[in-house]
């Protein structure tokens, strides 16, 4: 990728040593999310000539006065026709410090499920606010979803400062309002930046018009926010994805459990327990094609073999003997409902949790949230598209899980409609 | 204490291996679309790692336009032999011969778009319930919208306005009879990641990717390999140049770049300095603003 930020000779070694930051955009429709991503890519010199030519031509054809940077992510025909984002677009760029995966998500309420899709894997969310409009319902909804998803870092970008005369008071007022709301949420790390996505102020380059703002630019924050501690490195969890049994003479008795470590670390010789059987054994080897490892940690994909022959298959979990997750058939989740078909009280759904799949029944809907006030609604608990609710679920087999707060992988579920096979809800175990 | 930190290539590798194993677990009869291009080579390499020491539990499916670079075919056959893989070829020529597709006419005729029908026919005939590909989101704006697990209806169509939500890394591969999935294990890789990985893993590559002498001609600002499959206009002059290819596809629509890059290190330097995307040399994408989206909706890779 061409980048003036890079020196002439591309430094391969540095490239191989980069950290990865996944972030997503959020905020109401037309707050400028896609424009911001376009601006970030453009000003960091991450746009190629042919891409630029294509959006210049498309902008001209649409009769737009300036090059519409939102077209860099709004790639679908329907999106370009309507000038909105419908589904998540993923974009990539890197600076000498980090490599970034961006999920540009839609602001329109109708497409909230796509926003959740983009945000579910993010370490950081940029929530945009239109400085003229201030905080509105979608800002609340997306902030709440970000906190529910436990996105560790939030940047609130107060955008379109060019349309409010770069006014500091307007900025401060929105910051105060947001802080008052955020104090009720579970958000750990929030930053505020005044920007103009259209003109590029404080995105990559510092703005002279916003000289009263002394904080970092958006790119600087993205490059420097500490993300090392975002994974659970304490509780060792290994959901078994697939059993490897080579039909080869050299590996006649080989039986390996393939999976991606969902938390903590495993070492050869560790005493482990297999769930649900509860049988104990020791780790015999950690196998990869590049040679055996002495130790493996989240989020590595490896194959584990055990000292003893015990029955383990997909959906089972290997954990340390002295650190087991909760094992239950009944639990509460916070649900984001994502389907036009409403949740059926006492309805049956297919539930997926790590590599496990089973049937479940919705035992009880406890409350639904009023997004603006965060009040719990208990009288009308019909749960439809875009609602967020707390429900109790009973599964046909025990699940081995942690709370979502403790581990985003072992604490998350999805619900699938048995007749349509559609994913109808995302759930975070309380 | 150990530093529990993965660099970004290792993290991407772990993610892709996870996806490949989900495919093996969730589908009964998956296939891996293998073109002999760098992306499908990397996916195959990741598959070898994902199931080691067992063999790759997929069939390779090559949709053959009949307009191939001989080097790509030789490379493909060598690889299949080396790893004891199963290879199936779906032929565009056969589809033309039996009338399921019609050959395009004229100077810009290309069989690239014609691949969709033989692909869907091969999926149906072999009862594949999942076809994996090496497509990456950074390649093209419609591809930037793809899920890892992408649902296709009974006609093989993609509905980009109504995709299933995909939360965390919980993939929902459930489907009705006759439907299938497309899965893209290296969705999150960039061209640079792919080359860095090839370099790091020292994966053997087809010679087309490295600088070589070739007979080429210019059309609409793109340099193409001269071949028996292309009808040249009288004004098009065939000359010998030092070139290489950034992508390898159908010979009639894959553009060459002038390049002296003879090693993987050279290629990495060249990719780093490039001002255009790799698809900037693909004629098939230049046909219209939504060319890729339209092809994908119809069931293209
Ligand atoms: N004046 C001004 N206009 C802006 C700014 N940022 C975005 N806009 C304009 O606001 C409109 C909406 O921008 P988008 O980037 O498409 O908004 P979005 O948040 O991505 O919208 P959705 O994805 O549909 O939710 C466009 O006309 C932009 O040009 C800004 O900083 N200043
Ligand atoms: Mg947008």
XYZ file of C-alpha atoms and ligand atoms in Angstrom:
764
model
C 0.000 0.000 0.000
C 1.318 3.385 -0.837
C 1.831 5.546 2.118
C 3.819 8.700 2.496
C 4.032 7.899 6.144
C 6.311 5.046 5.162
C 9.915 5.365 4.281
C 11.065 4.594 0.764
C 12.202 1.083 1.419
C 9.209 -0.828 2.737
C 10.124 -2.301 6.080
C 8.984 -5.932 6.025
C 10.196 -6.758 9.461
C 8.245 -3.928 11.031
C 5.173 -4.950 9.050
C 5.348 -8.446 10.452
C 5.510 -7.085 13.950
C 2.401 -4.927 13.838
C -0.544 -5.088 16.156
C -4.062 -5.428 14.812
C -6.855 -3.073 15.874
C -10.413 -3.804 14.779
C -12.773 -0.878 15.004
C -16.279 -0.034 13.875
C -18.288 3.117 13.272
C -21.619 3.909 14.900
C -24.090 6.753 15.130
C -27.258 7.897 13.432
C -27.974 7.999 9.729
C -26.088 10.789 7.918
C -23.872 11.659 10.876
C -20.940 11.141 8.521
C -19.585 7.688 9.347
C -18.777 6.632 5.813
C -17.392 10.051 4.973
C -15.125 9.806 8.007
C -13.787 6.406 6.958
C -13.239 7.734 3.445
C -11.386 10.710 4.899
C -9.274 8.518 7.159
C -8.272 6.333 4.226
C -7.683 9.301 1.965
C -5.598 11.376 4.351
C -3.544 8.384 5.461
C -2.763 7.782 1.752
C -4.391 4.382 1.799
C -6.436 4.905 -1.339
C -5.196 3.654 -4.641
C -5.297 5.662 -7.811
C -7.836 3.425 -9.558
C -10.142 3.545 -6.518
C -9.875 7.318 -6.464
C -10.535 7.535 -10.209
C -13.606 5.333 -9.795
C -15.168 7.421 -7.016
C -14.311 10.679 -8.762
C -16.127 9.419 -11.840
C -19.061 8.169 -9.775
C -19.322 11.479 -7.878
C -19.235 13.466 -11.115
C -21.919 11.249 -12.617
C -24.093 11.921 -9.581
C -23.588 15.650 -10.015
C -21.868 16.090 -6.672
C -19.728 19.165 -6.164
C -16.905 17.404 -4.383
C -15.554 13.876 -4.407
C -17.899 11.898 -2.184
C -15.568 9.931 0.056
C -18.467 7.877 1.448
C -18.488 6.029 -1.892
C -15.297 4.307 -0.786
C -17.337 2.183 1.585
C -20.860 2.456 0.201
C -20.153 -0.089 -2.512
C -23.566 -1.575 -3.231
C -25.776 -0.263 -5.989
C -28.686 0.305 -3.594
C -26.448 2.192 -1.170
C -25.191 4.517 -3.872
C -28.700 5.140 -5.130
C -29.981 6.109 -1.710
C -26.823 7.688 -0.329
C -26.966 5.550 2.808
C -25.118 2.559 4.156
C -27.153 -0.648 4.267
C -24.659 -3.300 5.258
C -21.240 -3.325 6.884
C -18.293 -2.631 4.629
C -14.871 -3.791 5.739
C -11.846 -1.701 4.887
C -8.176 -2.145 5.703
C -5.292 0.167 6.176
C -2.058 0.347 8.032
C 0.331 2.942 9.289
C 3.834 2.170 10.485
C 2.349 1.655 13.953
C -0.669 -0.561 13.463
C -2.808 -2.451 11.032
C -6.498 -1.604 11.112
C -9.629 -3.494 10.170
C -12.528 -1.072 9.855
C -16.175 -2.047 9.878
C -18.203 0.865 8.529
C -21.739 0.208 9.712
C -25.158 1.639 8.843
C -26.818 4.243 11.033
C -30.343 3.601 9.864
C -32.433 1.905 12.539
C -33.752 -0.616 10.012
C -30.230 -2.001 9.629
C -29.257 -2.131 13.290
C -28.491 -5.841 12.970
C -25.755 -5.022 10.503
C -24.362 -2.470 12.919
C -24.253 -5.186 15.586
C -22.542 -7.523 13.119
C -19.790 -4.980 12.516
C -19.428 -4.065 16.172
C -19.369 -7.607 17.563
C -15.712 -8.174 16.682
C -14.474 -4.626 17.340
C -11.947 -3.556 19.998
C -12.984 0.034 19.533
C -16.011 1.957 18.295
C -16.104 5.461 16.879
C -19.515 6.904 17.675
C -20.340 9.871 15.480
C -22.549 12.736 16.538
C -23.758 15.480 14.206
C -22.786 18.687 16.029
C -25.966 20.402 14.828
C -28.283 17.709 16.119
C -26.473 16.626 19.251
C -27.301 13.339 20.894
C -30.314 11.578 19.492
C -31.993 8.215 19.958
C -29.678 6.353 17.578
C -26.648 7.707 19.459
C -28.147 6.251 22.624
C -29.024 2.967 20.964
C -25.584 2.479 19.442
C -23.793 3.520 22.615
C -25.882 1.079 24.571
C -25.154 -1.692 22.075
C -21.436 -0.862 22.240
C -21.492 -1.158 26.019
C -23.541 -4.346 25.855
C -20.995 -5.789 23.426
C -18.265 -4.726 25.859
C -16.303 -2.870 23.241
C -13.371 -1.804 25.395
C -12.730 1.628 23.860
C -15.125 4.304 22.635
C -14.266 7.453 20.722
C -17.102 9.946 20.418
C -16.372 12.015 17.309
C -18.420 15.191 17.218
C -18.689 15.752 13.505
C -19.697 18.526 11.094
C -17.985 21.132 13.276
C -17.724 23.175 10.055
C -21.505 23.631 10.185
C -21.501 25.039 13.734
C -18.701 27.550 13.167
C -16.168 25.358 14.932
C -17.855 26.384 18.159
C -16.299 25.144 21.378
C -19.469 25.608 23.439
C -21.484 23.359 21.137
C -18.798 20.712 21.509
C -18.684 21.004 25.293
C -22.424 20.810 25.599
C -22.553 17.561 23.638
C -19.671 16.147 25.679
C -21.526 16.915 28.921
C -24.735 15.403 27.642
C -22.954 12.264 26.468
C -21.073 11.850 29.734
C -24.309 12.061 31.687
C -25.739 9.245 29.610
C -22.537 7.183 29.562
C -22.316 7.208 33.351
C -25.292 4.860 33.313
C -23.520 2.517 30.908
C -20.727 0.077 31.291
C -18.158 1.962 29.214
C -14.608 2.029 30.505
C -12.629 4.206 28.192
C -14.230 7.185 26.380
C -12.559 9.930 24.348
C -14.119 12.975 22.671
C -12.824 14.658 19.510
C -14.313 17.548 17.500
C -13.929 16.854 13.780
C -15.081 17.635 10.291
C -15.078 14.440 8.293
C -15.867 16.360 5.146
C -12.950 18.752 5.407
C -10.606 16.481 7.315
C -10.126 18.495 10.498
C -8.644 16.433 13.344
C -9.020 13.193 11.421
C -5.417 12.625 10.350
C -4.265 16.223 10.417
C -4.603 18.653 13.255
C -7.104 21.475 12.664
C -6.258 25.156 12.947
C -9.901 26.059 13.078
C -10.310 23.963 16.181
C -7.299 25.444 17.955
C -9.125 25.414 21.294
C -8.995 21.627 21.215
C -5.722 20.381 22.662
C -6.272 16.631 22.496
C -5.023 14.096 19.944
C -6.284 13.640 16.380
C -8.424 10.629 15.599
C -5.643 8.738 13.838
C -3.213 9.388 16.657
C -5.683 7.909 19.133
C -6.288 4.880 16.934
C -2.561 4.308 16.680
C -1.820 4.611 20.371
C -4.777 3.333 22.428
C -3.551 0.437 24.541
C -5.235 -2.771 23.365
C -2.977 -5.457 24.826
C -5.342 -6.338 27.658
C -8.517 -6.813 25.603
C -8.322 -10.618 25.596
C -8.982 -12.790 28.643
C -5.558 -14.265 29.391
C -6.534 -15.868 32.681
C -9.266 -18.456 32.254
C -8.112 -21.205 29.923
C -10.896 -22.299 27.562
C -10.642 -24.545 24.527
C -13.896 -25.255 22.672
C -13.357 -28.303 20.476
C -14.224 -27.551 16.869
C -13.204 -30.683 15.078
C -11.579 -34.009 15.852
C -8.521 -34.839 13.795
C -7.997 -38.529 13.026
C -5.562 -38.972 10.178
C -6.181 -42.083 8.148
C -2.446 -42.514 7.673
C -0.130 -45.271 8.865
C 2.344 -42.915 10.537
C -0.396 -41.458 12.687
C -2.420 -44.537 13.340
C -3.400 -43.736 16.919
C -3.385 -39.987 16.575
C -6.465 -38.291 17.959
C -6.214 -34.526 18.107
C -8.722 -31.913 19.160
C -8.685 -28.933 16.871
C -9.898 -25.532 18.011
C -9.133 -21.922 18.674
C -8.193 -21.034 22.231
C -10.970 -18.810 23.593
C -9.178 -17.674 26.712
C -5.987 -18.102 28.742
C -3.129 -20.449 27.886
C -2.468 -24.185 27.805
C 0.864 -25.889 28.394
C 2.069 -29.411 27.737
C 1.619 -31.335 30.992
C -1.299 -29.194 32.217
C -3.968 -31.083 34.073
C -7.164 -30.568 32.167
C -10.766 -31.567 32.311
C -13.083 -32.330 29.395
C -16.621 -30.995 29.547
C -19.347 -32.252 29.674
C -17.887 -35.676 30.584
C -15.833 -34.285 33.466
C -12.989 -36.733 32.782
C -9.522 -35.485 33.617
C -6.328 -35.938 31.695
C -3.075 -34.178 30.884
C -2.052 -32.334 27.761
C 0.285 -34.601 25.850
C 1.123 -32.317 22.971
C 0.103 -29.140 21.208
C 0.381 -29.859 17.520
C 0.772 -27.501 14.571
C 2.121 -28.083 11.071
C 5.086 -25.878 11.984
C 6.052 -28.155 14.852
C 4.790 -28.888 18.335
C 4.423 -26.077 20.851
C 5.136 -26.116 24.570
C 2.480 -23.518 25.194
C -0.409 -21.967 23.272
C -2.663 -19.043 24.122
C -5.735 -17.141 22.944
C -6.500 -16.524 20.073
C -4.269 -19.229 18.548
C -5.696 -22.092 16.495
C -4.020 -25.352 17.498
C -4.576 -29.083 17.886
C -4.331 -30.619 21.348
C -3.709 -34.261 22.175
C -4.292 -35.785 25.612
C -2.527 -38.511 27.585
C -5.697 -40.545 28.047
C -8.245 -41.918 25.634
C -11.393 -40.055 26.531
C -14.454 -39.420 24.458
C -14.403 -35.822 23.224
C -16.176 -34.420 20.210
C -17.185 -31.108 18.614
C -19.034 -28.915 21.058
C -17.099 -30.197 24.067
C -14.687 -27.947 25.935
C -11.237 -28.546 27.388
C -10.447 -26.429 30.457
C -7.942 -26.447 33.316
C -8.866 -28.840 36.075
C -8.914 -26.079 38.705
C -10.635 -23.390 36.627
C -13.916 -24.497 35.132
C -16.629 -22.321 33.582
C -20.251 -22.344 34.696
C -22.120 -25.464 33.640
C -25.850 -24.827 33.458
C -28.994 -25.456 31.463
C -30.679 -22.273 32.552
C -29.284 -18.777 32.392
C -30.137 -15.173 31.573
C -28.997 -13.302 28.502
C -29.294 -9.779 27.171
C -30.755 -10.264 23.711
C -30.563 -8.020 20.655
C -33.472 -9.123 18.517
C -32.652 -8.986 14.797
C -35.592 -10.348 12.889
C -38.905 -9.037 11.581
C -40.564 -12.086 13.119
C -41.084 -11.276 16.798
C -39.717 -13.377 19.617
C -42.225 -16.076 20.509
C -42.703 -16.331 24.273
C -41.942 -19.925 25.309
C -40.822 -20.442 21.728
C -38.183 -22.961 20.725
C -35.026 -21.906 18.926
C -31.711 -23.370 17.939
C -28.933 -21.980 20.078
C -25.290 -21.734 19.117
C -22.587 -21.197 21.681
C -18.893 -21.602 20.750
C -18.856 -24.857 18.773
C -21.956 -26.221 20.500
C -25.420 -26.315 19.024
C -28.589 -27.335 20.838
C -32.241 -26.498 21.131
C -33.555 -24.089 23.677
C -36.768 -22.605 24.925
C -37.370 -18.992 25.906
C -38.534 -19.420 29.473
C -39.331 -15.849 30.270
C -38.821 -12.365 28.925
C -37.930 -10.347 32.005
C -37.828 -6.842 30.650
C -37.233 -4.808 27.566
C -35.205 -1.594 27.544
C -36.320 1.891 26.728
C -33.259 3.028 24.823
C -33.633 6.721 25.611
C -34.074 6.431 29.335
C -32.532 2.994 29.914
C -35.630 2.211 31.945
C -36.822 -1.354 32.141
C -40.190 -1.978 30.572
C -41.937 -4.882 32.263
C -45.567 -4.445 31.263
C -45.263 -4.608 27.468
C -42.621 -7.156 26.712
C -43.300 -8.013 23.158
C -39.838 -8.291 21.630
C -39.437 -7.351 17.984
C -36.841 -6.084 15.541
C -34.093 -3.989 17.197
C -35.404 -4.497 20.716
C -32.990 -5.186 23.521
C -34.309 -7.365 26.308
C -33.331 -9.602 29.152
C -34.632 -13.153 28.854
C -34.129 -16.481 30.602
C -33.302 -19.440 28.444
C -33.396 -23.160 29.090
C -31.292 -25.440 26.916
C -31.756 -29.148 26.207
C -28.146 -29.890 27.178
C -25.803 -28.117 29.604
C -23.672 -25.291 28.257
C -20.220 -24.411 29.593
C -19.945 -20.678 29.640
C -18.550 -17.599 31.318
C -20.357 -14.333 31.676
C -19.929 -12.163 28.593
C -18.154 -9.611 30.771
C -15.503 -12.168 31.549
C -15.085 -13.597 28.080
C -16.654 -12.366 24.844
C -16.259 -15.768 23.165
C -17.479 -18.145 25.837
C -20.142 -15.657 26.949
C -21.944 -15.116 23.652
C -24.735 -17.017 21.907
C -26.890 -16.663 18.835
C -30.448 -17.874 18.301
C -31.494 -19.397 14.992
C -35.067 -19.812 13.777
C -35.746 -23.490 13.170
C -37.956 -22.958 10.161
C -36.138 -20.196 8.282
C -32.589 -20.962 9.511
C -32.066 -17.241 9.962
C -30.020 -15.823 12.798
C -32.684 -13.995 14.805
C -30.854 -12.798 17.900
C -27.493 -12.149 19.496
C -27.210 -12.885 23.184
C -24.758 -11.926 25.878
C -24.802 -14.149 28.930
C -25.339 -12.125 32.074
C 5.741 -14.420 32.276
C 5.337 -15.015 28.572
C 4.155 -12.200 26.358
C 0.793 -13.390 25.117
C 0.764 -11.390 21.948
C 0.161 -12.435 18.345
C 1.300 -10.222 15.509
C -1.364 -9.394 12.953
C -0.393 -12.074 10.418
C -0.508 -14.763 13.087
C -3.868 -13.462 14.203
C -5.195 -13.546 10.641
C -3.831 -17.054 10.210
C -5.545 -18.232 13.398
C -8.838 -16.690 12.270
C -8.674 -18.337 8.839
C -7.831 -21.749 10.279
C -10.790 -21.382 12.617
C -13.071 -20.652 9.632
C -11.755 -23.642 7.654
C -12.422 -25.959 10.578
C -15.947 -24.583 10.972
C -16.558 -25.446 7.342
C -15.323 -29.005 7.826
C -17.544 -29.356 10.886
C -20.711 -27.680 9.634
C -20.966 -28.980 6.073
C -21.219 -32.455 4.661
C -19.602 -31.926 1.302
C -17.587 -28.729 1.014
C -15.309 -27.853 -1.872
C -12.490 -25.377 -2.226
C -12.508 -23.227 -5.346
C -8.983 -23.416 -6.639
C -7.830 -21.247 -9.495
C -4.079 -21.519 -9.087
C -3.981 -17.852 -8.126
C -2.171 -16.595 -5.028
C -5.294 -16.312 -2.868
C -6.478 -19.848 -3.453
C -2.898 -21.049 -2.938
C -2.857 -19.363 0.462
C -6.262 -20.815 1.400
C -5.010 -24.277 0.481
C -1.872 -23.742 2.553
C -4.045 -22.713 5.514
C -6.197 -25.814 4.984
C -3.104 -28.021 5.126
C -2.313 -26.388 8.477
C -5.875 -26.548 9.810
C -6.155 -30.317 9.506
C -2.535 -31.370 10.008
C -1.534 -34.162 10.359
C -4.691 -35.363 8.596
C -5.336 -34.642 4.932
C -7.447 -31.773 3.704
C -11.094 -32.913 3.930
C -12.232 -30.982 0.839
C -12.371 -31.505 -2.888
C -10.687 -28.834 -4.989
C -12.902 -27.391 -7.705
C -11.332 -25.545 -10.595
C -13.698 -23.644 -12.854
C -11.749 -23.752 -16.064
C -12.465 -21.094 -18.679
C -10.284 -22.972 -21.143
C -8.302 -19.741 -21.474
C -5.580 -20.553 -19.054
C -2.006 -19.676 -18.534
C -0.264 -23.023 -19.030
C 1.973 -22.212 -16.046
C -1.081 -22.029 -13.771
C -2.344 -25.426 -14.912
C 1.066 -27.047 -14.438
C 1.340 -25.555 -10.983
C -2.156 -26.780 -10.079
C -1.470 -30.356 -11.192
C 1.867 -30.455 -9.407
C 0.263 -29.282 -6.150
C -2.579 -31.784 -6.374
C -0.061 -34.585 -6.818
C 2.210 -33.401 -4.018
C -0.527 -33.289 -1.378
C -2.647 -36.172 -2.652
C -5.680 -33.924 -3.180
C -8.861 -34.536 -5.105
C -9.399 -32.164 -8.031
C -12.553 -31.624 -10.037
C -12.641 -29.455 -13.123
C -15.798 -27.638 -14.210
C -15.332 -26.618 -17.792
C -16.681 -23.484 -19.423
C -15.868 -25.021 -22.819
C -18.158 -27.968 -22.070
C -20.912 -25.616 -20.949
C -20.566 -23.752 -24.227
C -20.555 -27.000 -26.200
C -23.678 -28.337 -24.513
C -25.437 -25.010 -24.814
C -25.838 -23.972 -21.162
C -23.925 -20.755 -21.813
C -23.287 -18.666 -24.903
C -19.836 -17.493 -25.833
C -19.424 -13.710 -25.877
C -18.531 -12.180 -29.215
C -16.272 -9.352 -30.316
C -12.877 -8.047 -29.297
C -13.647 -7.753 -25.619
C -15.171 -11.214 -25.407
C -14.317 -12.851 -22.135
C -15.256 -16.098 -20.515
C -14.878 -14.707 -17.057
C -18.549 -13.993 -16.467
C -19.422 -17.311 -18.077
C -17.886 -19.173 -15.162
C -20.985 -18.744 -13.023
C -23.100 -21.369 -14.771
C -20.554 -24.202 -14.854
C -19.773 -23.357 -11.220
C -23.409 -23.634 -10.167
C -23.845 -26.773 -12.283
C -20.813 -28.370 -10.620
C -22.142 -27.445 -7.181
C -25.496 -29.007 -7.986
C -24.175 -32.105 -9.716
C -21.651 -32.923 -6.997
C -24.038 -31.924 -4.213
C -21.545 -29.503 -2.716
C -23.191 -27.715 0.195
C -20.400 -25.195 0.573
C -17.872 -23.659 -1.789
C -14.909 -21.867 -0.243
C -13.046 -19.208 -2.094
C -10.002 -17.018 -1.707
C -11.903 -13.756 -2.215
C -10.788 -10.925 0.058
C -12.819 -7.944 1.194
C -10.079 -5.508 0.257
C -10.218 -6.532 -3.413
C -13.386 -4.847 -4.489
C -16.253 -2.758 -3.081
C -18.937 -5.453 -3.373
C -16.616 -8.011 -1.821
C -16.095 -5.579 1.057
C -19.690 -6.367 2.008
C -19.351 -10.141 2.248
C -19.817 -12.199 5.362
C -17.412 -15.046 6.149
C -20.357 -17.435 5.756
C -22.421 -16.149 2.871
C -25.785 -17.737 2.156
C -26.854 -18.626 -1.402
C -30.439 -19.517 -2.295
C -31.493 -22.519 -4.368
C -30.555 -20.607 -7.530
C -27.100 -19.839 -6.175
C -27.941 -16.147 -5.775
C -26.540 -13.699 -3.256
C -28.886 -11.141 -1.691
C -26.582 -8.358 -0.472
C -29.446 -6.277 0.914
C -30.617 -9.035 3.169
C -27.606 -10.861 4.547
C -27.785 -12.846 7.745
C -26.273 -11.073 10.693
C -22.900 -12.593 11.596
C -22.082 -12.144 15.245
C -18.650 -12.597 16.746
C -17.192 -15.761 15.306
C -20.345 -17.810 15.630
C -21.110 -18.901 12.099
C -24.578 -20.056 11.142
C -24.258 -22.481 8.244
C -27.814 -23.828 8.473
C -29.694 -24.011 5.222
C -32.522 -25.690 3.372
C -31.995 -28.479 0.879
C -30.697 -27.120 -2.414
C -29.210 -23.983 -0.900
C -25.522 -23.634 -0.283
C -22.929 -21.402 1.313
C -19.932 -19.556 0.043
C -17.244 -19.207 2.653
C -14.265 -16.860 2.488
C -11.576 -17.845 4.991
C -9.188 -15.014 4.091
C -11.827 -12.261 4.064
C -9.752 -10.015 6.302
C -6.418 -10.290 4.458
C -5.023 -7.597 2.205
C -2.837 -8.133 -0.847
C 0.151 -7.154 1.278
C -0.800 -9.655 3.978
C -1.011 -12.394 1.368
C 2.465 -11.664 0.006
C 3.970 -11.254 3.440
C 2.486 -14.587 4.411
C 3.730 -16.312 1.267
C 7.158 -14.911 2.080
C 7.029 -15.872 5.741
C 5.848 -19.402 4.922
C 8.055 -19.705 1.840
C 5.171 -21.018 -0.236
C 6.128 -22.019 -3.753
C 4.335 -19.870 -6.340
C 3.549 -20.158 -10.057
C 6.200 -18.488 -12.193
C 3.631 -16.026 -13.593
C 3.878 -13.913 -10.472
C 7.564 -13.286 -11.030
C 9.155 -11.105 -13.637
C 9.547 -12.820 -17.019
C 9.700 -12.120 -20.750
C 6.341 -12.328 -22.515
C 4.589 -11.303 -25.716
C 2.047 -8.652 -24.761
C -0.135 -5.979 -26.339
C -1.952 -2.904 -25.062
C -5.731 -2.414 -25.011
C -7.552 0.402 -23.197
C -4.456 1.161 -21.159
C -4.032 -2.415 -19.939
C -1.306 -4.785 -21.134
C -2.497 -8.295 -21.884
C -0.685 -11.493 -22.732
C -0.922 -12.297 -26.410
C -2.526 -15.686 -26.886
C -4.523 -17.775 -29.291
C -7.618 -16.925 -27.200
C -7.577 -13.232 -28.010
C -8.508 -11.688 -31.295
C -6.217 -8.717 -31.895
C -7.287 -5.531 -33.615
C -5.071 -4.498 -36.526
C -3.828 -1.533 -34.479
C -2.647 -3.685 -31.612
C 1.048 -4.365 -31.771
C 2.430 -7.431 -30.065
C 5.773 -6.820 -28.393
C 8.037 -8.656 -26.009
C 8.261 -7.067 -22.568
C 9.469 -7.886 -19.086
C 6.281 -8.364 -17.084
C 4.641 -10.169 -14.213
C 1.048 -10.677 -13.084
C -0.468 -9.379 -9.840
C -3.499 -11.635 -10.143
C -3.890 -14.770 -12.170
C -7.230 -15.450 -13.810
C -8.588 -15.916 -17.278
C -5.796 -15.019 -19.715
C -8.080 -12.776 -21.766
C -8.880 -10.371 -18.967
C -5.850 -10.463 -16.691
C -3.546 -7.514 -17.175
C 0.228 -7.673 -16.763
C 2.444 -5.108 -15.083
C 5.925 -4.149 -16.238
C 8.124 -5.412 -13.494
C 11.596 -6.578 -12.675
C 10.427 -8.207 -9.447
C 12.093 -11.614 -9.489
C 11.838 -12.644 -5.841
C 9.194 -12.513 -3.115
C 11.116 -9.666 -1.464
C 10.993 -7.723 -4.726
C 7.262 -8.332 -5.037
C 6.657 -7.064 -1.518
C 8.577 -3.897 -2.284
C 6.605 -3.470 -5.474
C 3.223 -4.011 -3.808
C 4.209 -1.505 -1.137
C 5.009 1.133 -3.727
C 2.060 0.464 -6.010
C -0.454 3.219 -6.727
C -3.167 0.922 -8.050
C -5.048 -2.058 -6.645
C -4.419 -5.475 -8.098
C -7.865 -5.442 -9.686
C -6.927 -2.241 -11.468
C -5.605 -4.608 -14.132
C -8.765 -6.693 -14.384
C -10.925 -5.873 -17.370
C -13.896 -7.787 -15.970
C -14.380 -5.236 -13.166
C -14.202 -2.278 -15.487
C -17.318 -3.141 -17.415
C -19.593 -1.094 -15.142
C -19.737 0.468 -11.688
C -21.525 -2.519 -10.165
C -20.035 -5.246 -12.380
C -18.800 -7.353 -9.479
C -21.980 -6.953 -7.436
C -24.108 -8.040 -10.394
C -21.944 -11.072 -11.086
C -21.928 -12.028 -7.432
C -25.709 -11.747 -7.148
C -25.985 -14.212 -10.008
C -23.743 -16.699 -8.248
C -20.197 -15.774 -9.274
C -17.349 -16.418 -6.802
N -20.634 19.793 6.211
C -20.311 18.558 6.527
N -20.963 17.537 5.958
C -20.615 16.278 6.266
C -19.568 16.008 7.183
N -19.441 14.662 7.295
C -20.374 14.117 6.464
N -21.082 15.084 5.852
C -22.187 14.899 4.891
O -23.260 14.217 5.514
C -23.914 13.350 4.597
C -23.996 11.944 5.128
O -22.695 11.399 5.214
P -22.409 9.832 5.267
O -20.942 9.698 5.503
O -22.983 9.111 4.114
O -23.216 9.447 6.585
P -23.291 8.047 7.329
O -23.192 8.300 8.784
O -22.301 7.110 6.773
O -24.774 7.568 6.993
P -25.367 6.048 7.083
O -24.244 5.130 6.828
O -26.427 5.942 6.042
O -25.901 5.897 8.462
C -23.144 13.458 3.299
O -23.811 14.349 2.452
C -21.801 14.001 3.726
O -21.171 14.728 2.721
C -18.885 17.115 7.781
O -17.956 16.985 8.578
N -19.308 18.354 7.415
Mg -22.505 5.261 5.944
